[in-house]
């Protein structure tokens, strides 16, 4: 089933074109929309929510055109904006319950749902504190809770890891992955960091300057490179394994703590196992190397 789609979707602000002729179809699961700042990610979300009319073309959410029926489109969608949207002097429990009521939930159910979603995002013990006393990571999780309170079929998360330290970023990404894979809620998440989306998404949409670069399943973009990545334990094991492979005419090199064998054929695998056994090295990991999105598109420096 198509969750959201666009056809020749274009948005101009005066002479500036924010989004140009987007043709995208996305099904269920976690979809990442990635691109530099100004790539058109937020504008795309605003058009999918019916908050910004397209200049031309169409968008649909669960078959509904948000430009024609914004309330109908938003009824099944939760939205976590990049900006702060919760009042700082109100407790998270009260604010989230209010959003549930605005979404049409009866008071008792809204209160129960607020408690549930705050527990899911790890804010159960802090739910009665004013949002203004929260850390940046806690505020982001509270914003996520408000997007979930009415039990939507799709949540749109605009740069949910912005401003977070590495630990907070990992925590948020884990939550997003749980929403999509454990709770069965489809997710549209934007980021300017390809590595983040590669970790949690089933599908990725890459935008550049408002234009579509690609829209594809992660697995199709991160196919095997044909190389082998090996991690071994033991004093001098990494350099010893490389030397041993060279003696057998097998090309190998180091990448950080890993041994990389460009030709990861069966002969190379057998040689790695044999050398580890002969020298008493522990074979921690031996896997096929896969392409990374950052290699295919922006490059890790650009993606950061």
GROMACS .gro file of C-alpha atoms in nm:
model
  304
    1UNK     CA    1   0.000   0.000   0.000
    2UNK     CA    2   0.127   0.347  -0.087
    3UNK     CA    3   0.165   0.557   0.227
    4UNK     CA    4   0.260   0.880   0.052
    5UNK     CA    5   0.345   0.985  -0.299
    6UNK     CA    6   0.416   1.287  -0.516
    7UNK     CA    7   0.362   1.354  -0.886
    8UNK     CA    8   0.556   1.636  -1.055
    9UNK     CA    9   0.545   1.814  -0.718
   10UNK     CA   10   0.691   2.164  -0.737
   11UNK     CA   11   0.703   2.452  -0.489
   12UNK     CA   12   0.833   2.799  -0.567
   13UNK     CA   13   0.872   3.095  -0.334
   14UNK     CA   14   0.895   3.392  -0.568
   15UNK     CA   15   1.187   3.318  -0.799
   16UNK     CA   16   1.329   3.049  -0.567
   17UNK     CA   17   1.238   2.688  -0.642
   18UNK     CA   18   1.239   2.486  -0.319
   19UNK     CA   19   1.109   2.160  -0.469
   20UNK     CA   20   1.123   2.070  -0.838
   21UNK     CA   21   0.921   1.798  -1.018
   22UNK     CA   22   0.933   1.532  -0.746
   23UNK     CA   23   0.796   1.191  -0.845
   24UNK     CA   24   0.813   0.963  -0.540
   25UNK     CA   25   0.608   0.666  -0.420
   26UNK     CA   26   0.669   0.525  -0.072
   27UNK     CA   27   0.513   0.225   0.099
   28UNK     CA   28   0.499   0.114   0.462
   29UNK     CA   29   0.808   0.114   0.684
   30UNK     CA   30   1.071   0.370   0.781
   31UNK     CA   31   1.160   0.612   0.502
   32UNK     CA   32   1.443   0.860   0.531
   33UNK     CA   33   1.452   1.184   0.335
   34UNK     CA   34   1.807   1.312   0.326
   35UNK     CA   35   1.980   1.616   0.184
   36UNK     CA   36   2.179   1.924   0.277
   37UNK     CA   37   2.006   2.213   0.449
   38UNK     CA   38   1.792   2.379   0.183
   39UNK     CA   39   1.745   2.056  -0.014
   40UNK     CA   40   1.366   2.079   0.021
   41UNK     CA   41   1.306   1.828   0.300
   42UNK     CA   42   1.095   2.049   0.526
   43UNK     CA   43   0.906   2.197   0.232
   44UNK     CA   44   0.815   1.845   0.119
   45UNK     CA   45   0.680   1.761   0.464
   46UNK     CA   46   0.477   2.082   0.479
   47UNK     CA   47   0.314   2.001   0.146
   48UNK     CA   48   0.239   1.643   0.256
   49UNK     CA   49   0.071   1.787   0.567
   50UNK     CA   50  -0.132   2.038   0.370
   51UNK     CA   51   0.043   2.328   0.543
   52UNK     CA   52   0.195   2.458   0.219
   53UNK     CA   53   0.012   2.443  -0.117
   54UNK     CA   54   0.220   2.319  -0.411
   55UNK     CA   55   0.287   2.552  -0.700
   56UNK     CA   56   0.216   2.263  -0.934
   57UNK     CA   57   0.186   1.886  -0.920
   58UNK     CA   58   0.020   1.678  -0.649
   59UNK     CA   59   0.093   1.493  -0.327
   60UNK     CA   60  -0.110   1.222  -0.156
   61UNK     CA   61  -0.109   1.072   0.193
   62UNK     CA   62  -0.297   0.742   0.214
   63UNK     CA   63  -0.460   0.838  -0.115
   64UNK     CA   64  -0.577   1.178   0.013
   65UNK     CA   65  -0.460   1.500  -0.151
   66UNK     CA   66  -0.364   1.725   0.144
   67UNK     CA   67  -0.407   2.038  -0.068
   68UNK     CA   68  -0.775   1.950  -0.114
   69UNK     CA   69  -0.846   1.779   0.220
   70UNK     CA   70  -0.578   1.879   0.474
   71UNK     CA   71  -0.781   1.765   0.775
   72UNK     CA   72  -0.842   1.425   0.620
   73UNK     CA   73  -0.474   1.379   0.541
   74UNK     CA   74  -0.358   1.494   0.885
   75UNK     CA   75  -0.607   1.274   1.073
   76UNK     CA   76  -0.382   0.970   1.019
   77UNK     CA   77  -0.052   1.155   1.060
   78UNK     CA   78   0.159   1.266   1.356
   79UNK     CA   79   0.415   1.543   1.307
   80UNK     CA   80   0.729   1.624   1.505
   81UNK     CA   81   0.859   1.963   1.384
   82UNK     CA   82   1.222   2.069   1.400
   83UNK     CA   83   1.130   2.372   1.612
   84UNK     CA   84   1.008   2.361   1.975
   85UNK     CA   85   0.632   2.312   1.983
   86UNK     CA   86   0.559   2.244   2.351
   87UNK     CA   87   0.496   2.528   2.603
   88UNK     CA   88   0.790   2.548   2.846
   89UNK     CA   89   0.577   2.625   3.153
   90UNK     CA   90   0.345   2.325   3.114
   91UNK     CA   91   0.419   1.967   3.217
   92UNK     CA   92   0.476   1.713   2.942
   93UNK     CA   93   0.182   1.506   3.065
   94UNK     CA   94  -0.056   1.800   3.039
   95UNK     CA   95   0.079   1.920   2.704
   96UNK     CA   96   0.063   1.576   2.543
   97UNK     CA   97  -0.288   1.518   2.677
   98UNK     CA   98  -0.390   1.853   2.524
   99UNK     CA   99  -0.258   1.745   2.184
  100UNK     CA  100  -0.455   1.422   2.218
  101UNK     CA  101  -0.771   1.623   2.288
  102UNK     CA  102  -0.703   1.847   1.988
  103UNK     CA  103  -0.676   1.530   1.777
  104UNK     CA  104  -1.025   1.430   1.886
  105UNK     CA  105  -0.956   1.188   2.171
  106UNK     CA  106  -1.194   1.189   2.471
  107UNK     CA  107  -1.035   1.330   2.787
  108UNK     CA  108  -0.986   0.995   2.966
  109UNK     CA  109  -0.837   0.830   2.659
  110UNK     CA  110  -0.615   1.132   2.589
  111UNK     CA  111  -0.480   1.117   2.946
  112UNK     CA  112  -0.414   0.742   2.915
  113UNK     CA  113  -0.249   0.778   2.575
  114UNK     CA  114  -0.030   1.064   2.702
  115UNK     CA  115   0.092   0.843   2.985
  116UNK     CA  116   0.159   0.554   2.746
  117UNK     CA  117   0.357   0.750   2.488
  118UNK     CA  118   0.563   0.932   2.751
  119UNK     CA  119   0.655   0.593   2.894
  120UNK     CA  120   0.751   0.466   2.548
  121UNK     CA  121   0.990   0.759   2.496
  122UNK     CA  122   1.146   0.724   2.841
  123UNK     CA  123   0.986   1.025   3.012
  124UNK     CA  124   0.751   0.851   3.254
  125UNK     CA  125   0.930   0.972   3.567
  126UNK     CA  126   0.967   1.328   3.434
  127UNK     CA  127   0.617   1.360   3.288
  128UNK     CA  128   0.492   1.605   3.554
  129UNK     CA  129   0.788   1.843   3.519
  130UNK     CA  130   0.756   2.160   3.308
  131UNK     CA  131   0.895   2.101   2.960
  132UNK     CA  132   1.117   2.408   3.004
  133UNK     CA  133   1.322   2.221   3.266
  134UNK     CA  134   1.403   1.939   3.024
  135UNK     CA  135   1.737   1.880   2.854
  136UNK     CA  136   1.750   1.905   2.475
  137UNK     CA  137   1.722   1.529   2.441
  138UNK     CA  138   1.420   1.514   2.671
  139UNK     CA  139   1.249   1.793   2.478
  140UNK     CA  140   1.301   1.604   2.154
  141UNK     CA  141   1.149   1.290   2.305
  142UNK     CA  142   0.853   1.491   2.438
  143UNK     CA  143   0.797   1.628   2.087
  144UNK     CA  144   0.804   1.272   1.957
  145UNK     CA  145   0.544   1.175   2.218
  146UNK     CA  146   0.303   1.446   2.098
  147UNK     CA  147   0.334   1.311   1.744
  148UNK     CA  148   0.232   0.964   1.866
  149UNK     CA  149  -0.044   1.046   2.116
  150UNK     CA  150  -0.338   0.998   1.876
  151UNK     CA  151  -0.204   0.662   1.747
  152UNK     CA  152  -0.134   0.771   1.388
  153UNK     CA  153  -0.061   0.542   1.094
  154UNK     CA  154   0.228   0.766   0.982
  155UNK     CA  155   0.461   0.998   1.173
  156UNK     CA  156   0.669   1.267   1.005
  157UNK     CA  157   0.982   1.362   1.198
  158UNK     CA  158   1.171   1.670   1.082
  159UNK     CA  159   1.540   1.647   1.182
  160UNK     CA  160   1.467   1.470   1.515
  161UNK     CA  161   1.837   1.436   1.607
  162UNK     CA  162   1.927   1.804   1.563
  163UNK     CA  163   2.110   1.947   1.864
  164UNK     CA  164   2.162   1.609   2.032
  165UNK     CA  165   2.491   1.470   2.158
  166UNK     CA  166   2.598   1.126   2.028
  167UNK     CA  167   2.425   0.938   2.311
  168UNK     CA  168   2.103   1.135   2.264
  169UNK     CA  169   2.121   1.082   1.890
  170UNK     CA  170   2.153   0.706   1.932
  171UNK     CA  171   1.862   0.704   2.175
  172UNK     CA  172   1.640   0.896   1.933
  173UNK     CA  173   1.734   0.673   1.640
  174UNK     CA  174   1.652   0.364   1.846
  175UNK     CA  175   1.310   0.513   1.927
  176UNK     CA  176   1.242   0.589   1.561
  177UNK     CA  177   1.338   0.236   1.464
  178UNK     CA  178   1.110   0.090   1.732
  179UNK     CA  179   0.818   0.301   1.612
  180UNK     CA  180   0.855   0.169   1.260
  181UNK     CA  181   0.951  -0.191   1.323
  182UNK     CA  182   0.789  -0.279   1.657
  183UNK     CA  183   0.479  -0.058   1.664
  184UNK     CA  184   0.396  -0.091   1.294
  185UNK     CA  185   0.371   0.285   1.237
  186UNK     CA  186   0.514   0.411   0.909
  187UNK     CA  187   0.777   0.682   0.951
  188UNK     CA  188   0.904   0.966   0.733
  189UNK     CA  189   1.221   1.102   0.895
  190UNK     CA  190   1.442   1.378   0.757
  191UNK     CA  191   1.812   1.426   0.821
  192UNK     CA  192   2.120   1.578   0.660
  193UNK     CA  193   2.325   1.280   0.789
  194UNK     CA  194   2.317   0.980   0.557
  195UNK     CA  195   2.474   0.750   0.814
  196UNK     CA  196   2.182   0.801   1.051
  197UNK     CA  197   1.924   0.704   0.794
  198UNK     CA  198   2.123   0.409   0.665
  199UNK     CA  199   2.111   0.264   1.016
  200UNK     CA  200   1.734   0.278   1.070
  201UNK     CA  201   1.554   0.310   0.736
  202UNK     CA  202   1.400   0.061   0.494
  203UNK     CA  203   1.380   0.317   0.214
  204UNK     CA  204   1.570   0.637   0.141
  205UNK     CA  205   1.487   0.945  -0.065
  206UNK     CA  206   1.785   1.167  -0.150
  207UNK     CA  207   1.718   1.531  -0.242
  208UNK     CA  208   1.964   1.788  -0.370
  209UNK     CA  209   1.864   2.146  -0.445
  210UNK     CA  210   1.497   2.050  -0.440
  211UNK     CA  211   1.541   1.777  -0.700
  212UNK     CA  212   1.520   1.401  -0.657
  213UNK     CA  213   1.854   1.221  -0.671
  214UNK     CA  214   1.717   0.876  -0.593
  215UNK     CA  215   1.434   0.695  -0.417
  216UNK     CA  216   1.510   0.331  -0.342
  217UNK     CA  217   1.518   0.056  -0.083
  218UNK     CA  218   1.826   0.067   0.139
  219UNK     CA  219   1.917  -0.288   0.041
  220UNK     CA  220   1.925  -0.194  -0.327
  221UNK     CA  221   2.167   0.090  -0.258
  222UNK     CA  222   2.397  -0.090  -0.015
  223UNK     CA  223   2.469  -0.408  -0.209
  224UNK     CA  224   2.779  -0.620  -0.149
  225UNK     CA  225   3.104  -0.467  -0.271
  226UNK     CA  226   3.261  -0.809  -0.322
  227UNK     CA  227   3.514  -0.738  -0.048
  228UNK     CA  228   3.552  -0.910   0.287
  229UNK     CA  229   3.584  -0.739   0.626
  230UNK     CA  230   3.756  -0.931   0.906
  231UNK     CA  231   3.817  -0.855   1.273
  232UNK     CA  232   4.058  -1.074   1.471
  233UNK     CA  233   4.169  -1.087   1.835
  234UNK     CA  234   4.521  -1.148   1.959
  235UNK     CA  235   4.850  -0.965   1.989
  236UNK     CA  236   4.967  -0.865   1.642
  237UNK     CA  237   4.674  -1.053   1.490
  238UNK     CA  238   4.563  -0.785   1.246
  239UNK     CA  239   4.907  -0.721   1.094
  240UNK     CA  240   4.986  -1.092   1.110
  241UNK     CA  241   4.673  -1.185   0.919
  242UNK     CA  242   4.749  -0.928   0.649
  243UNK     CA  243   5.104  -1.063   0.614
  244UNK     CA  244   4.980  -1.422   0.604
  245UNK     CA  245   4.729  -1.344   0.331
  246UNK     CA  246   4.996  -1.163   0.129
  247UNK     CA  247   5.216  -1.474   0.152
  248UNK     CA  248   4.932  -1.670  -0.009
  249UNK     CA  249   4.896  -1.418  -0.289
  250UNK     CA  250   4.578  -1.265  -0.147
  251UNK     CA  251   4.556  -0.886  -0.142
  252UNK     CA  252   4.461  -0.741   0.199
  253UNK     CA  253   4.485  -0.412   0.385
  254UNK     CA  254   4.391  -0.243   0.709
  255UNK     CA  255   4.095  -0.012   0.772
  256UNK     CA  256   4.099   0.092   1.136
  257UNK     CA  257   4.087  -0.229   1.339
  258UNK     CA  258   3.961  -0.433   1.043
  259UNK     CA  259   4.134  -0.634   0.774
  260UNK     CA  260   3.982  -0.567   0.432
  261UNK     CA  261   4.022  -0.826   0.156
  262UNK     CA  262   3.913  -0.675  -0.180
  263UNK     CA  263   3.841  -1.016  -0.334
  264UNK     CA  264   3.623  -1.183  -0.073
  265UNK     CA  265   3.595  -1.516  -0.255
  266UNK     CA  266   3.572  -1.857  -0.096
  267UNK     CA  267   3.950  -1.901  -0.117
  268UNK     CA  268   4.005  -1.582   0.085
  269UNK     CA  269   3.754  -1.689   0.349
  270UNK     CA  270   3.917  -2.029   0.382
  271UNK     CA  271   4.262  -1.869   0.413
  272UNK     CA  272   4.143  -1.637   0.692
  273UNK     CA  273   3.995  -1.926   0.890
  274UNK     CA  274   4.308  -2.138   0.842
  275UNK     CA  275   4.550  -1.860   0.942
  276UNK     CA  276   4.349  -1.781   1.255
  277UNK     CA  277   4.348  -2.148   1.356
  278UNK     CA  278   4.722  -2.189   1.292
  279UNK     CA  279   4.817  -1.881   1.495
  280UNK     CA  280   4.561  -1.903   1.775
  281UNK     CA  281   4.389  -1.578   1.679
  282UNK     CA  282   4.027  -1.525   1.764
  283UNK     CA  283   3.804  -1.464   1.461
  284UNK     CA  284   3.559  -1.203   1.589
  285UNK     CA  285   3.386  -1.115   1.264
  286UNK     CA  286   3.402  -1.201   0.896
  287UNK     CA  287   3.137  -1.037   0.680
  288UNK     CA  288   3.083  -0.919   0.325
  289UNK     CA  289   3.155  -0.547   0.295
  290UNK     CA  290   2.862  -0.339   0.175
  291UNK     CA  291   2.843  -0.002   0.010
  292UNK     CA  292   2.754   0.288   0.239
  293UNK     CA  293   2.511   0.558   0.135
  294UNK     CA  294   2.769   0.825   0.213
  295UNK     CA  295   3.003   0.666  -0.044
  296UNK     CA  296   2.732   0.665  -0.311
  297UNK     CA  297   2.599   1.018  -0.269
  298UNK     CA  298   2.727   1.296  -0.047
  299UNK     CA  299   3.046   1.158   0.102
  300UNK     CA  300   3.075   1.141   0.481
  301UNK     CA  301   3.226   1.489   0.510
  302UNK     CA  302   2.940   1.640   0.310
  303UNK     CA  303   2.682   1.429   0.490
  304UNK     CA  304   2.795   1.560   0.827
   0.00000   0.00000   0.00000
